[in-house]
XYZ file of C-alpha atoms in Angstrom:
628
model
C 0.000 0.000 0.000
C 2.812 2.341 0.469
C 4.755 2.075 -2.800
C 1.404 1.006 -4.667
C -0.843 3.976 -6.229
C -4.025 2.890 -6.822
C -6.848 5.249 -8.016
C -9.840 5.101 -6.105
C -11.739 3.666 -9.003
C -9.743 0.793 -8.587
C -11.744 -0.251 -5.623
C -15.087 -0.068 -8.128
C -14.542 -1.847 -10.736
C -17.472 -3.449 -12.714
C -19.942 -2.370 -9.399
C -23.683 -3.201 -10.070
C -26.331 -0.933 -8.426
C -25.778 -1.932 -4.801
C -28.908 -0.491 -2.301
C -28.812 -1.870 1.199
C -32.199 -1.365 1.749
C -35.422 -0.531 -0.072
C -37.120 2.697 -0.730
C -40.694 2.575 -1.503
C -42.449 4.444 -4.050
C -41.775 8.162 -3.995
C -40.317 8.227 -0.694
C -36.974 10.052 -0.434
C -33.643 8.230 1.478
C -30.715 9.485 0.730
C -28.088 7.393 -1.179
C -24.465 7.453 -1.868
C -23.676 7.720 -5.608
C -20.508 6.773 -7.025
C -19.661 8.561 -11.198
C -17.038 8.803 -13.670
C -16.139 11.552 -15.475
C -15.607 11.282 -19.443
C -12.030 10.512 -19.608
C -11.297 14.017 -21.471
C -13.491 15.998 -19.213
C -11.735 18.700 -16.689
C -13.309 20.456 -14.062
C -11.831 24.048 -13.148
C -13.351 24.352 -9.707
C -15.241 22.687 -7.286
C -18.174 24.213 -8.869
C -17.564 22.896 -11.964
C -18.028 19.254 -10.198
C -20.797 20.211 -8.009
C -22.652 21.254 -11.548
C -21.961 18.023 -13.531
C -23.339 16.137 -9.879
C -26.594 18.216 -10.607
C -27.120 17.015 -13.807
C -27.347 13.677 -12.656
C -30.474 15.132 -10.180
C -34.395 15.392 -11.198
C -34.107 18.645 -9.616
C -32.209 21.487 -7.582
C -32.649 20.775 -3.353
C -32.159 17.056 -4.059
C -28.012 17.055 -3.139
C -26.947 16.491 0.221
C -23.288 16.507 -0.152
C -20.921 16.430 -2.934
C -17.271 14.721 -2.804
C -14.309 16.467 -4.257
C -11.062 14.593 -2.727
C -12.032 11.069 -1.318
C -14.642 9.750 -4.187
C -15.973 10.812 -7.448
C -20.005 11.307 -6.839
C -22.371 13.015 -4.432
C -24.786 12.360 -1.809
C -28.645 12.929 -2.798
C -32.438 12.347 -1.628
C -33.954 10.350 -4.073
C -36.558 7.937 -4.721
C -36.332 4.018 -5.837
C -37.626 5.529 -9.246
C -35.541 8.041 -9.556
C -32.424 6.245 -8.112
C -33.206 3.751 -11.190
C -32.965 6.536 -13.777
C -29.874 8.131 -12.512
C -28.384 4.474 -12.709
C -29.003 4.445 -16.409
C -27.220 7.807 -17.160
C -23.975 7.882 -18.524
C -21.212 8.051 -15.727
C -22.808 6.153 -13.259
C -21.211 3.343 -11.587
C -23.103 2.381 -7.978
C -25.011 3.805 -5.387
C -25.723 2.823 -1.791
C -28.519 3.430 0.518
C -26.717 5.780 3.548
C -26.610 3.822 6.562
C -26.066 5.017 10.381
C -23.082 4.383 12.680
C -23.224 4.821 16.141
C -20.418 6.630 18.039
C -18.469 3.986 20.396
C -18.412 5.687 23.984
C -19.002 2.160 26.425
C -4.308 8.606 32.734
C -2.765 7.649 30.295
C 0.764 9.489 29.274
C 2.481 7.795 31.838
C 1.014 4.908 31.627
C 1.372 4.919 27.733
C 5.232 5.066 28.125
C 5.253 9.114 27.574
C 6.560 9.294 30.912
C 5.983 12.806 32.020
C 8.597 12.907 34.708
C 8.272 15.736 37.028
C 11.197 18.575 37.365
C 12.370 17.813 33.647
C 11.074 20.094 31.200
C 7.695 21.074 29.689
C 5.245 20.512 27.097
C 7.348 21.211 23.977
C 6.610 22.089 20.547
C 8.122 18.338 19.666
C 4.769 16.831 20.911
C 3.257 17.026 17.585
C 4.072 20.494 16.328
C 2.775 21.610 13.264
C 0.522 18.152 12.619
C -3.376 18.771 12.162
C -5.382 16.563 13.933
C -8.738 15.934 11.998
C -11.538 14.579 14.051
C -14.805 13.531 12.649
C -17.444 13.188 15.344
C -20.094 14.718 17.119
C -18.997 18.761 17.326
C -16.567 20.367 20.020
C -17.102 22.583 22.913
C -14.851 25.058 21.705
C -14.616 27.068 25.018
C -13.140 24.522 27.046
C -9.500 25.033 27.991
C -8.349 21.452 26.390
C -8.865 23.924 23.483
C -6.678 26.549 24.517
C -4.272 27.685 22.469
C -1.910 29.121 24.827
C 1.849 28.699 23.368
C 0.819 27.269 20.013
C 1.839 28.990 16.888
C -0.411 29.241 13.895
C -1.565 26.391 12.022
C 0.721 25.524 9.023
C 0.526 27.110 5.606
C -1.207 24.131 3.999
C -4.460 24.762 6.009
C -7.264 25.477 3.860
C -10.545 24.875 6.818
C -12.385 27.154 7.623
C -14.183 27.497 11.550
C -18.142 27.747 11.564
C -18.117 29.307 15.200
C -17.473 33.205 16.091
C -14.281 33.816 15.302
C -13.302 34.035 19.443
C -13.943 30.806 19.602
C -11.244 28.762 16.840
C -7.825 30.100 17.922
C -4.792 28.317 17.216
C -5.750 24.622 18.854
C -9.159 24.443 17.596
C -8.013 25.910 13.942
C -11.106 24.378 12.040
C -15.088 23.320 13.214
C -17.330 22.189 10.434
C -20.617 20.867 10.583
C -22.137 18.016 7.976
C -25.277 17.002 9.922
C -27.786 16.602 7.557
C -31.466 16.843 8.608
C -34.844 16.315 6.581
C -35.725 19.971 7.847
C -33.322 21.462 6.090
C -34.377 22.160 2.159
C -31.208 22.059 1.163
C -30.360 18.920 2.842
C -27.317 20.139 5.308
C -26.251 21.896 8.327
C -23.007 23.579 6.598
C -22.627 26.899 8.100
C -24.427 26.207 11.564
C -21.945 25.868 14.468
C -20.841 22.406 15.206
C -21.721 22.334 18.929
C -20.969 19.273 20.437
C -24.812 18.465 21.883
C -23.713 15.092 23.967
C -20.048 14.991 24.722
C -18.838 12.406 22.632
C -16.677 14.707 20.545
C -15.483 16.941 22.842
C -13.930 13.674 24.605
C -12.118 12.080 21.624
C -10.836 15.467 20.544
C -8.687 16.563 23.614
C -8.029 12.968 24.186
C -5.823 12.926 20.555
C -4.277 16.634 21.025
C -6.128 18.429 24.158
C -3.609 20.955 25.349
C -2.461 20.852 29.332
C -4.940 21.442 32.122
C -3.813 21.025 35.368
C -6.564 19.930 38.226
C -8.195 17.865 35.481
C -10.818 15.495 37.977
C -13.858 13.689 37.696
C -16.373 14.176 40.707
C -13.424 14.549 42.829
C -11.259 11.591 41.116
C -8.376 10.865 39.024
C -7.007 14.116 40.049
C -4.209 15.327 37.809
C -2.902 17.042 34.746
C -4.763 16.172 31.678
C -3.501 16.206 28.184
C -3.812 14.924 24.923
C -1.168 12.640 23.035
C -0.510 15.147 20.782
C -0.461 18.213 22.921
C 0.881 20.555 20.196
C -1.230 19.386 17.429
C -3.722 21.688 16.070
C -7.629 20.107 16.028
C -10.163 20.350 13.191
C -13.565 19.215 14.107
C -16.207 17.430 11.439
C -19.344 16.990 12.853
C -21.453 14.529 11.563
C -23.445 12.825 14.585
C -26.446 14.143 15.778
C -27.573 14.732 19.380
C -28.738 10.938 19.766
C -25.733 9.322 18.397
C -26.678 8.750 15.147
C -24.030 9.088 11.982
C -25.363 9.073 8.556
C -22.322 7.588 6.380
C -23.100 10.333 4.099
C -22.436 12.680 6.082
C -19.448 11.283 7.287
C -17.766 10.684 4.204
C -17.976 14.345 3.626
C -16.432 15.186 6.769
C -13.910 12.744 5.429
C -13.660 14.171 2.124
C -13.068 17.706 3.973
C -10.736 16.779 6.333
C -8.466 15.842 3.182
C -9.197 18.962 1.120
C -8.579 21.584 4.445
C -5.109 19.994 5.118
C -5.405 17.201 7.593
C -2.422 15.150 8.433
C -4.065 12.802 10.715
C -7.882 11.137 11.081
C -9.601 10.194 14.203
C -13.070 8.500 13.596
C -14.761 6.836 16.913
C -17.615 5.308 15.193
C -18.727 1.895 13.455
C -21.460 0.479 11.490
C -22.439 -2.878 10.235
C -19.728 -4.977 8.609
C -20.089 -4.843 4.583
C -17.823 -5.316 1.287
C -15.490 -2.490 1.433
C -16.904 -2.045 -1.860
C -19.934 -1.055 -0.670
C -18.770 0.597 2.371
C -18.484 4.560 2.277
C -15.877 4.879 4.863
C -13.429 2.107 3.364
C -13.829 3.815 -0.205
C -13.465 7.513 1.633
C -10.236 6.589 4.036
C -8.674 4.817 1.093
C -8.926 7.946 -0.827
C -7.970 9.868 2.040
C -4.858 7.203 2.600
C -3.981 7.731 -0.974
C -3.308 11.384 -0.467
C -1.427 10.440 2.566
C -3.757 11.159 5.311
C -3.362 8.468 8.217
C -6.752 7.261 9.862
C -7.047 5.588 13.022
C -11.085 4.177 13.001
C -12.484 2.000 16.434
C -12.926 -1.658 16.443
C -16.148 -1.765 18.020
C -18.381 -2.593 20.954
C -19.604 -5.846 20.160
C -17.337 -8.062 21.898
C -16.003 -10.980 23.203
C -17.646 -12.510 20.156
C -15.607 -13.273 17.208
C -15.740 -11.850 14.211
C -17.587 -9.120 15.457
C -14.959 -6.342 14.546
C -15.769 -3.137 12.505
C -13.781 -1.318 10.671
C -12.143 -3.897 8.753
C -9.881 -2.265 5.952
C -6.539 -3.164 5.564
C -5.552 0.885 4.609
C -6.766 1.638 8.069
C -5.741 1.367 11.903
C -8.619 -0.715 13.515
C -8.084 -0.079 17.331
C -9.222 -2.305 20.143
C -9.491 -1.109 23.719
C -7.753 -2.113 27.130
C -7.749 -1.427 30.644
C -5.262 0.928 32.543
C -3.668 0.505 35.718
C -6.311 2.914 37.519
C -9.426 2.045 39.751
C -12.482 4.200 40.494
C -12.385 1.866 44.265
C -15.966 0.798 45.450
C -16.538 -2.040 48.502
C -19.663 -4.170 48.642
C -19.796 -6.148 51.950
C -22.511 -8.590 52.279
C -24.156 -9.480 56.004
C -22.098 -12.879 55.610
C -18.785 -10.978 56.361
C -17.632 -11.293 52.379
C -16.583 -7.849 50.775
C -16.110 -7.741 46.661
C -14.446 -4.676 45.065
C -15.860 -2.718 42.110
C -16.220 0.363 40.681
C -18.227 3.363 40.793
C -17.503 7.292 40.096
C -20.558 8.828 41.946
C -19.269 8.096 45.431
C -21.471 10.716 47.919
C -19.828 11.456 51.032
C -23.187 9.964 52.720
C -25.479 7.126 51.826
C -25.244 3.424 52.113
C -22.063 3.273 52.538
C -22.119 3.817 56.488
C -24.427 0.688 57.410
C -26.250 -2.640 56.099
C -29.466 -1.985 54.364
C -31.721 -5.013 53.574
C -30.321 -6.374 49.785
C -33.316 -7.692 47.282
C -32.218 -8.940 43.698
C -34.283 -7.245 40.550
C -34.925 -10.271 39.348
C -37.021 -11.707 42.260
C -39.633 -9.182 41.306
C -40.738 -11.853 38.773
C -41.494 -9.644 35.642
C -39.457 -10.552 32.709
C -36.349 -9.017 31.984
C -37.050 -7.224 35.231
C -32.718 -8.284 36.342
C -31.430 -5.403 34.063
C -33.491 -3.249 35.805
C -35.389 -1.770 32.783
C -38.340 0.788 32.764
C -41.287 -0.250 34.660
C -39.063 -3.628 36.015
C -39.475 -2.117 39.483
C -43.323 -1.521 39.427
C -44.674 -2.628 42.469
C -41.812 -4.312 43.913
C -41.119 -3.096 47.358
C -37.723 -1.989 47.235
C -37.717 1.139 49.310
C -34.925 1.701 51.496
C -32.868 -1.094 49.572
C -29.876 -2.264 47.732
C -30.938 -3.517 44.485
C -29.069 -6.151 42.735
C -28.780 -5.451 38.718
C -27.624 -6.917 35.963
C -25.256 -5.429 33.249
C -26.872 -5.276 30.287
C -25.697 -3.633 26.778
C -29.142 -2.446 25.960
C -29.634 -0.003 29.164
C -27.253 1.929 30.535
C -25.853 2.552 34.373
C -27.253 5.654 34.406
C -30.942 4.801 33.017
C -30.337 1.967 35.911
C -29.904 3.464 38.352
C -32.746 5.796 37.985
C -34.985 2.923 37.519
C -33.966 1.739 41.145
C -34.155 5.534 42.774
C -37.732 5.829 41.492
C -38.991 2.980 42.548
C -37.370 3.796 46.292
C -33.850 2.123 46.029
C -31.052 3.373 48.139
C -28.163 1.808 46.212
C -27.607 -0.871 43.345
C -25.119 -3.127 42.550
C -24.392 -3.451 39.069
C -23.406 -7.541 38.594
C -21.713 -8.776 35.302
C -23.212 -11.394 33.531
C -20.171 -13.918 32.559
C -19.579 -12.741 29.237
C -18.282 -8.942 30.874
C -15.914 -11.473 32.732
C -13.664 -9.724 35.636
C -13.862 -5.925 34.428
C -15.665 -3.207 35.718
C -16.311 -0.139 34.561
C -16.497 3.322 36.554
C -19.906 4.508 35.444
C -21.762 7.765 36.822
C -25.354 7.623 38.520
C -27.911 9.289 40.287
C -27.252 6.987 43.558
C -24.519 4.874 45.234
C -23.619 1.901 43.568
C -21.121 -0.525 42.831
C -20.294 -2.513 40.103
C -18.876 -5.750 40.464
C -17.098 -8.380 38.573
C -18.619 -11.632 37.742
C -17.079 -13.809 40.415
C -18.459 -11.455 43.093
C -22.045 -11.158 41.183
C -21.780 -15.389 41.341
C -21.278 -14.854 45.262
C -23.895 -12.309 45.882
C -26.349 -14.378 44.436
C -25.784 -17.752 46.369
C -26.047 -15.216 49.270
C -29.428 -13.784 48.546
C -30.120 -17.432 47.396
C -29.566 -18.862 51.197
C -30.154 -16.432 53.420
C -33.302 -15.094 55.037
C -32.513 -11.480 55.186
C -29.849 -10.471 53.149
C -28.178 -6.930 53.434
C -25.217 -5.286 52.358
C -23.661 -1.960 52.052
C -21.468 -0.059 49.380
C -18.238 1.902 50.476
C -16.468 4.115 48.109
C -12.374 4.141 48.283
C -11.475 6.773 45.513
C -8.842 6.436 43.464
C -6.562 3.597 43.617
C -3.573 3.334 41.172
C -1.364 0.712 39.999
C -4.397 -2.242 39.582
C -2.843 -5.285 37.445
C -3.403 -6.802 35.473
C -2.939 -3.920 32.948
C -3.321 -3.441 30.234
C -5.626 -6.399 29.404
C -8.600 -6.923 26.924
C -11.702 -5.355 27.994
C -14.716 -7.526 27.302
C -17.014 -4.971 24.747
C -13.775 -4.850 22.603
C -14.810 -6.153 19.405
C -12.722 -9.488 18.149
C -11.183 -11.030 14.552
C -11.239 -12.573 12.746
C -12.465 -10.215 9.939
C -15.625 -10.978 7.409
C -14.595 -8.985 4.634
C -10.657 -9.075 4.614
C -9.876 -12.963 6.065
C -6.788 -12.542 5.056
C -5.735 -9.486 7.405
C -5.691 -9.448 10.813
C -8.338 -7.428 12.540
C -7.783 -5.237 15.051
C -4.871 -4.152 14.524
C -3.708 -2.863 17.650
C -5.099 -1.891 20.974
C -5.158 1.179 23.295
C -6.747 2.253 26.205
C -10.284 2.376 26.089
C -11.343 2.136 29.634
C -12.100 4.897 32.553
C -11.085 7.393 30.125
C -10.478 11.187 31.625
C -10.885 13.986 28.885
C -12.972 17.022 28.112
C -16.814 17.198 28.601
C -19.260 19.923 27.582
C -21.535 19.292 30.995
C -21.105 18.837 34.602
C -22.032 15.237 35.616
C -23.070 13.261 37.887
C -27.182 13.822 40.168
C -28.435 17.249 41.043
C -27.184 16.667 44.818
C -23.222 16.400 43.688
C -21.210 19.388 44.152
C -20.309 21.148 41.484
C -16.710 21.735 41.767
C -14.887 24.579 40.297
C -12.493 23.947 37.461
C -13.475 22.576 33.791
C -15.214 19.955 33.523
C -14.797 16.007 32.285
C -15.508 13.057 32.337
C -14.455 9.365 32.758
C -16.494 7.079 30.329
C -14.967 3.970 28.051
C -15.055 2.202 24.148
C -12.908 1.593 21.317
C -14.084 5.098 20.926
C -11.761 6.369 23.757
C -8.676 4.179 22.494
C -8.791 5.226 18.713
C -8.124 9.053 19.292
C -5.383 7.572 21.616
C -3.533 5.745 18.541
C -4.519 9.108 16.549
C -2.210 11.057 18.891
C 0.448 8.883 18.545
C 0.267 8.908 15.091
C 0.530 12.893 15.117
C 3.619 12.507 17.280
C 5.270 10.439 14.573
C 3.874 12.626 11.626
C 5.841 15.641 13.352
C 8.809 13.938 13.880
C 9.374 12.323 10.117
C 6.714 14.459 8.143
C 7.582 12.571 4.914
C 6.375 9.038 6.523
C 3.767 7.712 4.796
C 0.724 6.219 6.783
C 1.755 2.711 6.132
C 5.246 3.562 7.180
C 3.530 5.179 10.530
C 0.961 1.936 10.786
C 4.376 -0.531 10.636
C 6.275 1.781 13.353
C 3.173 1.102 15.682
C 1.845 -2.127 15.193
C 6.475 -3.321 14.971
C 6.689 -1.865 18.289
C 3.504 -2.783 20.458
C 3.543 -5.074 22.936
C 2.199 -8.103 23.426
C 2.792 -8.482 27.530
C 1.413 -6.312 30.138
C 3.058 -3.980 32.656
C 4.373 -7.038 34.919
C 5.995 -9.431 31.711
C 3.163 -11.415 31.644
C 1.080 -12.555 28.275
C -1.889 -9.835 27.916
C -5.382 -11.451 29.198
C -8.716 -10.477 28.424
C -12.161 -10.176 30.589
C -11.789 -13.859 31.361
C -8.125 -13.717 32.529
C -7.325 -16.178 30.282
C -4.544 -14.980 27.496
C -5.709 -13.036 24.670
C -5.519 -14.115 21.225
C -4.174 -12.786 18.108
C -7.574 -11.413 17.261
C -8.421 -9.866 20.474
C -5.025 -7.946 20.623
C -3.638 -7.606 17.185
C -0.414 -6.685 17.211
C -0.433 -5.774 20.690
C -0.870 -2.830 23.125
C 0.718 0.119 21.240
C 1.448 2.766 23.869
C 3.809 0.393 25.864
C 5.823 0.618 23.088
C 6.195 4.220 22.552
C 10.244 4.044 23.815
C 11.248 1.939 20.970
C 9.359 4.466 18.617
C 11.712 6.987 16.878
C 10.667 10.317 18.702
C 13.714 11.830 20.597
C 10.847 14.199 23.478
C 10.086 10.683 24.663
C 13.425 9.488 25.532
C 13.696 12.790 26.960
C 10.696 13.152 29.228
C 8.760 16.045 29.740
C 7.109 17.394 33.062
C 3.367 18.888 33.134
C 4.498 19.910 36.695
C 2.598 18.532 39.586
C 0.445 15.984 39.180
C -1.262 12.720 41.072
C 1.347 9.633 40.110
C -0.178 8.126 36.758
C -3.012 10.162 36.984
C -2.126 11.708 33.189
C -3.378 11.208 30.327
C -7.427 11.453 28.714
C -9.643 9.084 29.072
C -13.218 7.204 27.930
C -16.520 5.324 28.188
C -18.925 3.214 26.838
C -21.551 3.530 24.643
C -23.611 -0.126 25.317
């Protein structure tokens, strides 16, 4: 791929009409469409393009978006009709039905090898001057100071973005913000020109996480206290938004942000979101990061959510770096004690100074309420179960989250909940927020809690809270929603390719979190949430780092210098495990955990370590969540 120039036709040749699903009648979806110009035909300008894409259309309002750098066609609203006639025209060569991805939410410089000794020097310009970052996502929170741009120096000549905010709030960081949301309300199909606000968080997160600039007294709800910053703390950050406020990501959309990215000057991608596995064929984000590959853009995509199952990886190209996600070495401490004498730890990062954590409270399972489904603690589970005054025993469950949980139990009277993995989730935890104390626990010590309810007459517990404990092992290892190999569509390449940290994440947030009764504590805010989505902007830094060191590396040359030096044991020279504690295979790690191998990479700042000056030990980095 690095010596071999293939056009991006190449990837189409002798494509049939290929709709993923059907349109009735004369009802409008909007569809990908793939043309070829005459081989004598020049276009002057962008407009010129955008014109011949028109001619292909029934009428004006019908385009959505049209591609100038990463494929040859447009997006449009069209019906099945309509599509048909288009496919007849001279030019034409395929079409797909858009389809939506979800974004992939479920302290790291120290622990990633970038060991930010204290008393040595400073954030310098090494740590990935001069690269641009592009991140295509959900919007930015532009005012937050992970944005600052304090001791950065203008973005490089080749920058040809533009921002879509005031012009206060793109400085030197945040050099580009672009919105591609496209919405049925809008007659001419698009949100260009309206501010990409970042409506949920997602990314704000993945943003400073890749290149966030240093911000001391970086803590969650009182946790994790440190100095955050992003791998690439000198890189500069364009924002693509293309995910609406409930997650959704129409590929059309995205491929634009894609297609922008390239044409404003991008060095670097960082794309946190997945869809259903298809031929890269008829996939608009393998077509669109080849193209963007070809021009020498690297792009670091996420694996997915969907494990431990195999072959349930996204993200499958071979052009691409398809990230997995691990655990760190950093706990968000809960207790549970049952009436037996037998304590369990977990995790939890609402921990209230008060609450159940001073006493035993009677302990009831969810389950015992006899509705179905009624373990995962689901809307309505609760009705007319007595569990006032209780601790209520929950099951993890992808299709609810904590949060919604939790709020099940408060309503229906619940003083606490313990959040019990089923034995797929395996030994992690994850350190969730909620609206009440809680703790959640590992499957061993679900197992136990249940034979305890099971044989005793009247059960109780209660839930202490620790804070922060560091150095946890083993780390890193396999976290159980990290999607796994082997591939569908490429069974010849092995899928992921590498992993990162991806859980308890610490970055940037637009919102303070955590109930109404938490203090609000001064200081910007984040948060701590997990997914492949946190690790990918992680490998997205690094790549920056090595893009400013050797600027003429191409982004296989930058793929090989990662996936060459990962590493396939964890901190203590053991084999890396997953959720089971069981080794990991091939397809669960790829080529290994990256970070741990960023002193064999060729960058000169990390054999000379840099200081962000005081700071909680290992409490560095950004960090992530979980979108289940």
């Amino acid at each position: 791929m690095e010596t071999t120039r293939l056009s991006l036709l190449s990837l189409l040749p002798f494509l049939l009409l290929a709709i993923a699903a059907e349109a009735t009648g004369g009802e409008l979806s909007t569809y990908i469409v793939h043309v070829q110009a005459e081989e004598n035909r020049v276009f002057g300008t962008p407009d010129d393009r955008k014109t011949w894409y028109h001619s292909f259309l029934p009428e004006h309002g019908r385009l959505v978006h049209a591609y100038h750098h990463v494929a040859s066609g447009f997006a449009a609203r069209l019906t099945r009709p309509e599509l048909e006639a288009v496919s007849a025209m001279p030019g034409f060569l395929s079409a797909t039905r858009a389809r939506t991805y979800t974004t992939l939410t479920t302290h790291t410089p120290e622990f990633l090898g970038l060991n930010l000794e204290q008393g040595r020097r400073n954030y310098t310009s090494e740590f990935g001057a001069g690269v641009i970052v592009g991140v295509i996502d959900s919007g930015i929170f532009p005012d937050h100071p992970s944005f600052s741009d304090d001791g950065m120096p203008p973005p490089p000549a080749k920058w040809k973005g533009r921002c879509d905010f005031n012009r206060t709030s793109c400085n030197n960081k945040l050099i580009g913000a672009r919105n591609f949301v496209s919405t049925l309300n809008d007659p001419n199909g698009t949100s260009a020109r309206v501010p990409p606000i970042d409506d949920f968080g997602h990314g704000t997160h993945t943003a400073s996480t890749a290149a966030g600039a240093v911000v001391p007294g970086a803590n969650v709800l009182g946790h994790a206290l440190g100095t955050a910053a992003g791998m690439a703390a000198r890189a500069h950050i364009a924002m693509y938004k293309v995910c609406d406020l409930n997650g959704g990501c129409k590929t059309s959309d995205m491929l634009a942000g894609v297609d922008a990215a390239v044409g404003d000057g991008c060095d670097v991608i960082s794309m946190s979101l997945a869809g259903p596995s298809v031929a890269f064929h008829l996939d608009p984000m393998a077509i669109g990061t080849f193209g963007a590959i070809e021009k020498g853009i690297f792009v670091s995509m996420a694996a997915g959510n969907s494990g431990p199952g195999e072959s349930s990886v996204k993200n499958e190209a071979p052009w691409m770096l398809t990230v997995g996600a691990s655990t760190m070495d950093r706990s968000i401490r809960s207790i549970v004690q049952l009436g037996n004498g037998a304590y369990f730890q977990g995790e939890s990062l609402y921990q209230p100074n008060a609450g159940v954590h001073g006493a035993f409270y009677p302990l009831v399972s969810a389950g015992a309420s006899g509705k179905p489904l009624a373990e995962f603690c689901g809307n309505g589970s609760l009705d007319g179960f007595d569990v006032k005054g209780k601790i209520v025993l929950c099951e993890l469950t992808r299709n609810i989250t904590a949060m919604n949980q939790g709020q099940v139990v408060l309503s229906a009277g619940g003083l606490g909940m313990i959040l019990a993995n089923q034995f797929a989730q395996g030994y992690d935890t994850l350190a969730d927020e909620n609206v009440l104390p809680s703790s959640s626990v590992d499957y061993l010590a679900s197992a136990a809690i249940k034979l305890y309810l099971s044989s005793t007459a009247n059960p109780v517990a209660h839930i202490g809270f620790r804070g922060t404990v560091l150095g946890t092992s083993p780390a890193p290892s396999i976290v159980y929603f990290s999607s796994r190999g082997p591939s569908r569509q490429g069974t010849g390449v092995l899928k992921p390719d590498i992993t990162g940290p991806g859980v308890n994440v610490l970055a940037a947030w637009p919102f303070q979190i955590g109930p109404p009764s938490a203090p609000v504590l001064p200081g910007p805010t984040f948060n701590i949430i997990s997914g492949t989505s946190m690790s990918t902007p992680h490998l997205a830094g690094i790549a920056a780092l090595i893009k400013s060191k050797h600027p003429d590396w191409s982004p296989a040359a930058i793929k090989s210098a990662m996936m060459t030096t990962a590493d396939i044991t964890d901190r203590s020279g053991n084999p890396i495990l997953n959720e089971q504690r069981v080794v990991a295979n091939l397809f669960a790690t790829g080529a290994g955990h990256h970070p741990r191998g960023l002193h064999r990479l060729p960058l000169q700042h990390v054999h000379e370590p840099a200081s962000v000056g005081d700071r909680a030990p290992a409490d560095r980095l950004l960090d992530h969540r979980r979108d289940q």
